[in-house]
Every structure is written in C-alpha cells, then in structure tokens.
PDB file of C-alpha atoms in Angstrom:
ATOM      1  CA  UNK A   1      52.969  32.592 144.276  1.00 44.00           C
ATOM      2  CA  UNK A   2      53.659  29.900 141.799  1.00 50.00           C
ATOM      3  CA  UNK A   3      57.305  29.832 139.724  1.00 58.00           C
ATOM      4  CA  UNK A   4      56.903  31.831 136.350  1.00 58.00           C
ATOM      5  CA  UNK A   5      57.029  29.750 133.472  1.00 62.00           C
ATOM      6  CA  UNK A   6      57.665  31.651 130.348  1.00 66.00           C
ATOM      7  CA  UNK A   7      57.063  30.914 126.735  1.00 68.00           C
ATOM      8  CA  UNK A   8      59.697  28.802 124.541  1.00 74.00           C
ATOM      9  CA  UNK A   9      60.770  30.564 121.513  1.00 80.00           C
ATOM     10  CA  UNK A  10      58.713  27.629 119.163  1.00 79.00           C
ATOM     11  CA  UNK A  11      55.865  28.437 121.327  1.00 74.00           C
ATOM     12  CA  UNK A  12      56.589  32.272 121.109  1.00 77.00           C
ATOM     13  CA  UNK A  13      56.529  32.027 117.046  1.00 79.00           C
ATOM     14  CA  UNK A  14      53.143  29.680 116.778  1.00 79.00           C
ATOM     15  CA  UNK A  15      51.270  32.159 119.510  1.00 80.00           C
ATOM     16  CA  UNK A  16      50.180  34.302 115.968  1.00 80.00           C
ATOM     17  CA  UNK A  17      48.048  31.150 114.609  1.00 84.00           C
ATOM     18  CA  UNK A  18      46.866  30.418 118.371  1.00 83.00           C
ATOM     19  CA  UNK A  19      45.099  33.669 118.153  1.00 82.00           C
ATOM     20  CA  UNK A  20      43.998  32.599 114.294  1.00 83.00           C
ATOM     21  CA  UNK A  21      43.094  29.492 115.739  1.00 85.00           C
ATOM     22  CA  UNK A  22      45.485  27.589 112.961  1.00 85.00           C
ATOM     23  CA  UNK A  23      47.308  25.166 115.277  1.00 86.00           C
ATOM     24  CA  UNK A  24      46.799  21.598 115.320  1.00 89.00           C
ATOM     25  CA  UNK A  25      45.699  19.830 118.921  1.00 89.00           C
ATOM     26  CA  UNK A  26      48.744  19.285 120.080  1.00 88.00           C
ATOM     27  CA  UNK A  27      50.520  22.676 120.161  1.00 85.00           C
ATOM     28  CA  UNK A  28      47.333  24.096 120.951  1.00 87.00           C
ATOM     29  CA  UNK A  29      47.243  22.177 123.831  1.00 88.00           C
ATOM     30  CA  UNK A  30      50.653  22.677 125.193  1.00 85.00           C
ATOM     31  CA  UNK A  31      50.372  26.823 124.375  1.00 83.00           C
ATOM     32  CA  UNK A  32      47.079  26.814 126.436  1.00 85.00           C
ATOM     33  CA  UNK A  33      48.961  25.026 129.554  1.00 84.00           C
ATOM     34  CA  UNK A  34      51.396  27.228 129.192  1.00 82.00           C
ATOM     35  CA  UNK A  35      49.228  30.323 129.624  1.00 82.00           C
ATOM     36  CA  UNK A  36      47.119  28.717 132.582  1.00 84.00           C
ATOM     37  CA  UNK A  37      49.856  28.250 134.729  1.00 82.00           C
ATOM     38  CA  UNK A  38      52.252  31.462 133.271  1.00 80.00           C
ATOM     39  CA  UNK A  39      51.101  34.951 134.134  1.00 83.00           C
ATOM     40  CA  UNK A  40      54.062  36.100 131.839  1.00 81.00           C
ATOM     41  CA  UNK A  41      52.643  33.911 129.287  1.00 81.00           C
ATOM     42  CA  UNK A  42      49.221  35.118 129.063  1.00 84.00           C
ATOM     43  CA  UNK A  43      50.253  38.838 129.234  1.00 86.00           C
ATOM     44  CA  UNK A  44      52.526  38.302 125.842  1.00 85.00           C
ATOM     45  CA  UNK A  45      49.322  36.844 124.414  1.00 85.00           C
ATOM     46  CA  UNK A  46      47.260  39.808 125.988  1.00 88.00           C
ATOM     47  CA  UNK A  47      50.002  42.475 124.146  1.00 88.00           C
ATOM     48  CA  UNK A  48      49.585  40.053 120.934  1.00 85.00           C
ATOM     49  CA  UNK A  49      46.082  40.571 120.535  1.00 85.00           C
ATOM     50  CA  UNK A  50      45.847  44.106 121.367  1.00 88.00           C
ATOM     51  CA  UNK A  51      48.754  44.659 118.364  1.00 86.00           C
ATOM     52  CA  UNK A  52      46.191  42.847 116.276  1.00 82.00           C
ATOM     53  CA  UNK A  53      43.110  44.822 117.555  1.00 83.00           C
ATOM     54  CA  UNK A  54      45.230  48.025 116.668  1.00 86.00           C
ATOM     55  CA  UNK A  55      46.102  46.593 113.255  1.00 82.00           C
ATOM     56  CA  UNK A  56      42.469  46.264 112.402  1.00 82.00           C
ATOM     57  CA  UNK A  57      41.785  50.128 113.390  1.00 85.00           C
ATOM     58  CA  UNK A  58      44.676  51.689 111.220  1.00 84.00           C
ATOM     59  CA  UNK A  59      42.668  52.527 107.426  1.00 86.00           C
ATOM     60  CA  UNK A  60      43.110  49.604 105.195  1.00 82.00           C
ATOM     61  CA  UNK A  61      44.993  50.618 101.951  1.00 81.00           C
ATOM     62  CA  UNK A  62      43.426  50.342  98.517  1.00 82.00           C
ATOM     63  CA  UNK A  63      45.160  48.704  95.701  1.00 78.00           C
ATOM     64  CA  UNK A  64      45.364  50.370  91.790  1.00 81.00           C
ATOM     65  CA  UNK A  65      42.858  49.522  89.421  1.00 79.00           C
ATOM     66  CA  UNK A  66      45.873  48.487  87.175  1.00 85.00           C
ATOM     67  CA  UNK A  67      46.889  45.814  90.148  1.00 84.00           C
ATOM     68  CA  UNK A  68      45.080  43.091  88.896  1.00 83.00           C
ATOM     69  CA  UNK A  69      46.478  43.709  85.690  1.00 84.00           C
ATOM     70  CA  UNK A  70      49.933  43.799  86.423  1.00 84.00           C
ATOM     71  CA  UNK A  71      49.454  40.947  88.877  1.00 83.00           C
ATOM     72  CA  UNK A  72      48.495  38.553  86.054  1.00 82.00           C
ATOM     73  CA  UNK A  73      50.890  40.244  83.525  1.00 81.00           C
ATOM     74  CA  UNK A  74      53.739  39.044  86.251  1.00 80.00           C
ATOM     75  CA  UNK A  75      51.872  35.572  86.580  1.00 75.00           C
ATOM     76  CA  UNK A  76      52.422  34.642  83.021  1.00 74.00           C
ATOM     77  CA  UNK A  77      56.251  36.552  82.527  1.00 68.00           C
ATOM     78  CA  UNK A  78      56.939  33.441  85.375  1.00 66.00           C
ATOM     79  CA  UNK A  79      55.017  30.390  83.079  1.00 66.00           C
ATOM     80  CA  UNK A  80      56.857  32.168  80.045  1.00 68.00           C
ATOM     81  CA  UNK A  81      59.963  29.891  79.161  1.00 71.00           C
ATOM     82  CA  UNK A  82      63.014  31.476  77.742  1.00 73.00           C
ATOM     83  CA  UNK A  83      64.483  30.182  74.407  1.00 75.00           C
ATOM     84  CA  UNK A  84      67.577  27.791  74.783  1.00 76.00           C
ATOM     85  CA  UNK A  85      69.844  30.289  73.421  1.00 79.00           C
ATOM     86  CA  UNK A  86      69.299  32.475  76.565  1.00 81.00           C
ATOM     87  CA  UNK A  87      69.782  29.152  79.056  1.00 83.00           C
ATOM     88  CA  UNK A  88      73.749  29.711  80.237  1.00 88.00           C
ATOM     89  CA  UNK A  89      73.901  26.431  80.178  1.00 88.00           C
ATOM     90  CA  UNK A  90      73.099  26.608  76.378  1.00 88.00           C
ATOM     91  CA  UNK A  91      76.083  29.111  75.951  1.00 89.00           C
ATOM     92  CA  UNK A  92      78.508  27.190  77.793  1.00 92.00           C
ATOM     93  CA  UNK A  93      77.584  23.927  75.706  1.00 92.00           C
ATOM     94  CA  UNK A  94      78.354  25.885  72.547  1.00 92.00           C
ATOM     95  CA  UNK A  95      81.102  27.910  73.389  1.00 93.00           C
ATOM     96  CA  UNK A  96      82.636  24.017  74.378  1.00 94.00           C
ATOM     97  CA  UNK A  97      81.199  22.852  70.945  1.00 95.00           C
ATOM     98  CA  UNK A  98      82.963  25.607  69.196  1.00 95.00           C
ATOM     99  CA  UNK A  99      86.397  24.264  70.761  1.00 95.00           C
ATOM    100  CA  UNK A 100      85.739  21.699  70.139  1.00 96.00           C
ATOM    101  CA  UNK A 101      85.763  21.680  66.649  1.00 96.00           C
ATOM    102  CA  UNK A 102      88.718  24.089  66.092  1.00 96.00           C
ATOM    103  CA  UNK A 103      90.293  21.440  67.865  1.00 96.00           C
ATOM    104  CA  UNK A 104      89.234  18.593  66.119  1.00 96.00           C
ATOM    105  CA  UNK A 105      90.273  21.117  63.196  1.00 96.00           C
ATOM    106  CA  UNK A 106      93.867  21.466  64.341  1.00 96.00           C
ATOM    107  CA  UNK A 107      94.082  17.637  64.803  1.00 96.00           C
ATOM    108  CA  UNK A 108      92.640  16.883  61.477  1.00 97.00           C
ATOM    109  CA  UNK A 109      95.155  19.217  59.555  1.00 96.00           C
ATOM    110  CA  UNK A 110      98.131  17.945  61.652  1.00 95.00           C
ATOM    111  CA  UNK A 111      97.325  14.479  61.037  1.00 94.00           C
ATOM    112  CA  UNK A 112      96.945  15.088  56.983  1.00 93.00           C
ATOM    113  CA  UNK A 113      99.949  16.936  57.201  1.00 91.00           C
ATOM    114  CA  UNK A 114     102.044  14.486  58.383  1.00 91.00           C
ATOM    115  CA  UNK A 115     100.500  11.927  57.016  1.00 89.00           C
ATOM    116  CA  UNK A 116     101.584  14.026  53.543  1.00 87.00           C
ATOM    117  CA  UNK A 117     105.089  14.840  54.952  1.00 84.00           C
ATOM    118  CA  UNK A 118     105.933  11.525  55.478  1.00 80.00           C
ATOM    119  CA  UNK A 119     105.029   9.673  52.188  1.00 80.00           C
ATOM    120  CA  UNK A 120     105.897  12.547  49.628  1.00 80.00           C
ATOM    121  CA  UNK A 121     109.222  13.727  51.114  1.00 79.00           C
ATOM    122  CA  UNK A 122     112.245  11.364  50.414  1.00 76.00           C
ATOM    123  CA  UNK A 123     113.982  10.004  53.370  1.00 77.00           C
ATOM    124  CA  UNK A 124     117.523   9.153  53.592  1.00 77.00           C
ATOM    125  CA  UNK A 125     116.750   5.586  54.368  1.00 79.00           C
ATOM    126  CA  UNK A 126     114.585   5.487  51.018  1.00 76.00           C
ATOM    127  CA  UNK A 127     117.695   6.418  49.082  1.00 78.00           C
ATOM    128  CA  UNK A 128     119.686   3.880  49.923  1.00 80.00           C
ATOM    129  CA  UNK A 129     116.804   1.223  49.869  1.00 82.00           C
ATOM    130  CA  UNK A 130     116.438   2.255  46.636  1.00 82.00           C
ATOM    131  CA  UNK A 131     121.009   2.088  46.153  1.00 81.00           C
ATOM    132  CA  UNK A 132     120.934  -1.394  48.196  1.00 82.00           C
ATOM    133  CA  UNK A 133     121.585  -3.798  44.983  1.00 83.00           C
ATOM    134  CA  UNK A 134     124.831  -0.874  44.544  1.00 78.00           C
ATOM    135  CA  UNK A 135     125.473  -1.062  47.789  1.00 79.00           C
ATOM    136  CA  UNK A 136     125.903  -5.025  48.141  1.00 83.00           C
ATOM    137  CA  UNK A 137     127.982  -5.406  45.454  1.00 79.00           C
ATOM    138  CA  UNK A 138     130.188  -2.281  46.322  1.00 77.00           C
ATOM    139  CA  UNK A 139     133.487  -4.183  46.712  1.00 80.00           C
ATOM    140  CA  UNK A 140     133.872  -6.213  43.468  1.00 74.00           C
ATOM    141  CA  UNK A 141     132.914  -1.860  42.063  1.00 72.00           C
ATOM    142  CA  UNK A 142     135.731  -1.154  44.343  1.00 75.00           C
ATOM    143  CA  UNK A 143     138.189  -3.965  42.913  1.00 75.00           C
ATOM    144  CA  UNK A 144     137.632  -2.667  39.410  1.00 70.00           C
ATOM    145  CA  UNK A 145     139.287   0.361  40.183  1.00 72.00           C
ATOM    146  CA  UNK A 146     138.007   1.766  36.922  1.00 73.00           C
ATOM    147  CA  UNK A 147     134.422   3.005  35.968  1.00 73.00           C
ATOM    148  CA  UNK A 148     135.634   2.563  32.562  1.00 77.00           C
ATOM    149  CA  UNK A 149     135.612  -1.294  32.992  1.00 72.00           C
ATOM    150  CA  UNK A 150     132.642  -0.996  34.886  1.00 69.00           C
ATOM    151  CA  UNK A 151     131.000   0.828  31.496  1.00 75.00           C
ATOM    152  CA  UNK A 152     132.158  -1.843  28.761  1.00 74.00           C
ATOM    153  CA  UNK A 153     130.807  -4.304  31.495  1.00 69.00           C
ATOM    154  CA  UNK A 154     127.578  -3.574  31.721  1.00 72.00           C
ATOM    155  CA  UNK A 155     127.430  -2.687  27.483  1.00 77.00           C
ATOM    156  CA  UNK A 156     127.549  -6.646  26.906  1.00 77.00           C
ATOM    157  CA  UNK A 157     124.610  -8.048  28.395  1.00 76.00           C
ATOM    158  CA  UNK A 158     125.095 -11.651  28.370  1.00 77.00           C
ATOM    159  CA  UNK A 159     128.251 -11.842  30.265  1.00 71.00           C
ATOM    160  CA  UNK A 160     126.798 -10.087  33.019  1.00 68.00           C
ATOM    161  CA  UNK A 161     123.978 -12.698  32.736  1.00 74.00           C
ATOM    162  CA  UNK A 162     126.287 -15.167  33.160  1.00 73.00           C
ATOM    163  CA  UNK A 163     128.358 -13.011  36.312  1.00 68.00           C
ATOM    164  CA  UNK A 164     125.341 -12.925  38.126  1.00 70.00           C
ATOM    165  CA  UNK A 165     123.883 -16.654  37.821  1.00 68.00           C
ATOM    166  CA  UNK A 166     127.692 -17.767  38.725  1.00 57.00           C
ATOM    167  CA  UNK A 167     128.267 -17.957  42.462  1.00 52.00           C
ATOM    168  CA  UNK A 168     132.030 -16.782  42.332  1.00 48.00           C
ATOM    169  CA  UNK A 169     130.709 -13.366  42.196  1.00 44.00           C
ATOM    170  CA  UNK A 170     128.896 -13.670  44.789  1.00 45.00           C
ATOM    171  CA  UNK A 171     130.126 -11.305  47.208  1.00 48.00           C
ATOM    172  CA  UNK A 172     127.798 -12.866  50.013  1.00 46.00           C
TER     173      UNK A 172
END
C-alpha cells in the first residue's frame, strides 16, 4: 500500500468549488492528483458531497412577501448620504472653529486693551519728558534759592529773552 497523502488546508478550503466546479485549471488539477493517489483525500471529498446531497433534501425555506420590500428599502438607506452636520468629522471641525474664534476673541480684546492701556494712561517717563526743559535747568532754579526771584523773573519777558540766547546761562 502506497503512503497516504492527505489534503493541505488551501486545498481543504477550495474542495467546496471543486465540487461546484468553480476552480481554475490549475488548482483543479493539483486537487484531482491529490485524490488519485490519496484514499484519505477522496473519502473527505466523498463526506463533502454527501453533506451537500443532504443539504438539498432538508425543505427549502420560503422568504416573506415583504422581503423584497425591505430588501430594497435597505438598498437605498445604504446609497442615502447623511447631511454634513451628522459627519463627526463635521462636528469636530466646528467645535475647533468655535475655539477658534473665542480665541481669536480673547486675543483681539487683549491686544485693544493694551494697545488702550498704553497710550491713554500716563507713564512716569512721560512726566518727566514732558518736566525735561525744568529738569535741565534745575541748578541755576536751585542757585536762586528763592521762587520769589524765580516769579519777578519770568514776569519780564525780554530779559529772559536775552538769558536764554546768552551762553553764560547755559548750564550745558
């Protein structure tokens, strides 16, 4: 007695369209060696075909007359496209969108708000740019000694013409 040679497991899953006679030459070829020279072989096909033999005697079910019907209702639920709201990627873009612009929000009202803050509130430094012809001549207002002097100074006009064209004064 020849050595058993036994089905591999492709050959084991195409033996179904053997029998239907759905293979193309090749496997067909190899399944029918196979089965000439494997005893084993031909008595899994033998079982095969009496499963389908027994298949064809059991009473064949009858569908619902609504089965066509629902068939073709569930047909055209699958063409039916949903509306971009329902798409998640739809919700995530505008749930990003709606950041988004509270952020852009929060960045516009910080940026007017400083931008306000900074021109309308009076620094320091803008005080004493605005003092800085005081403040350059503060020691000859320190030599006077007296704000009185300082007063009847600045009441006659044309000498302090004259004090401030004359470099003497000059504190520089």
């Amino acid at each position: 007695m020849g050595k058993l040679t036994r089905l591999s497991t492709e050959d084991r899953e195409n033996l179904a369209a053997y029998l239907d006679g759905e293979l193309d030459e090749n496997s067909t070829r190899r399944i029918e060696s196979v089965l000439t020279s494997s005893e084993v072989a031909r008595n899994e096909v033998d079982v095969l075909a009496q499963t389908y033999d027994m298949l064809d005697l059991l009473p064949r079910p009858r569908a619902a007359g609504d089965f066509t019907e629902k068939t073709l209702a569930t047909a055209k639920l699958t063409e039916y496209r949903k509306p971009l709201t329902q798409h998640q990627w739809f919700r995530s873009a505008r749930k990003g969108a709606i950041f988004a612009g509270w952020g852009l929000a929060l960045l516009t009202a910080g940026v007017v708000g400083y931008s306000l803050a900074f021109r309308w509130i009076p620094r320091q430094d803008d005080f004493l740019l605005q003092q800085l012809p005081l403040i350059q001549k503060l020691d000859v207002y320190v030599e006077t000694g007296n704000i009185e002097f300082v007063k009847e100074l600045s009441a006659q006009k044309q000498l302090l013409k004259e004090l401030q064209g004359s470099p003497v004064n000059d504190p520089k």
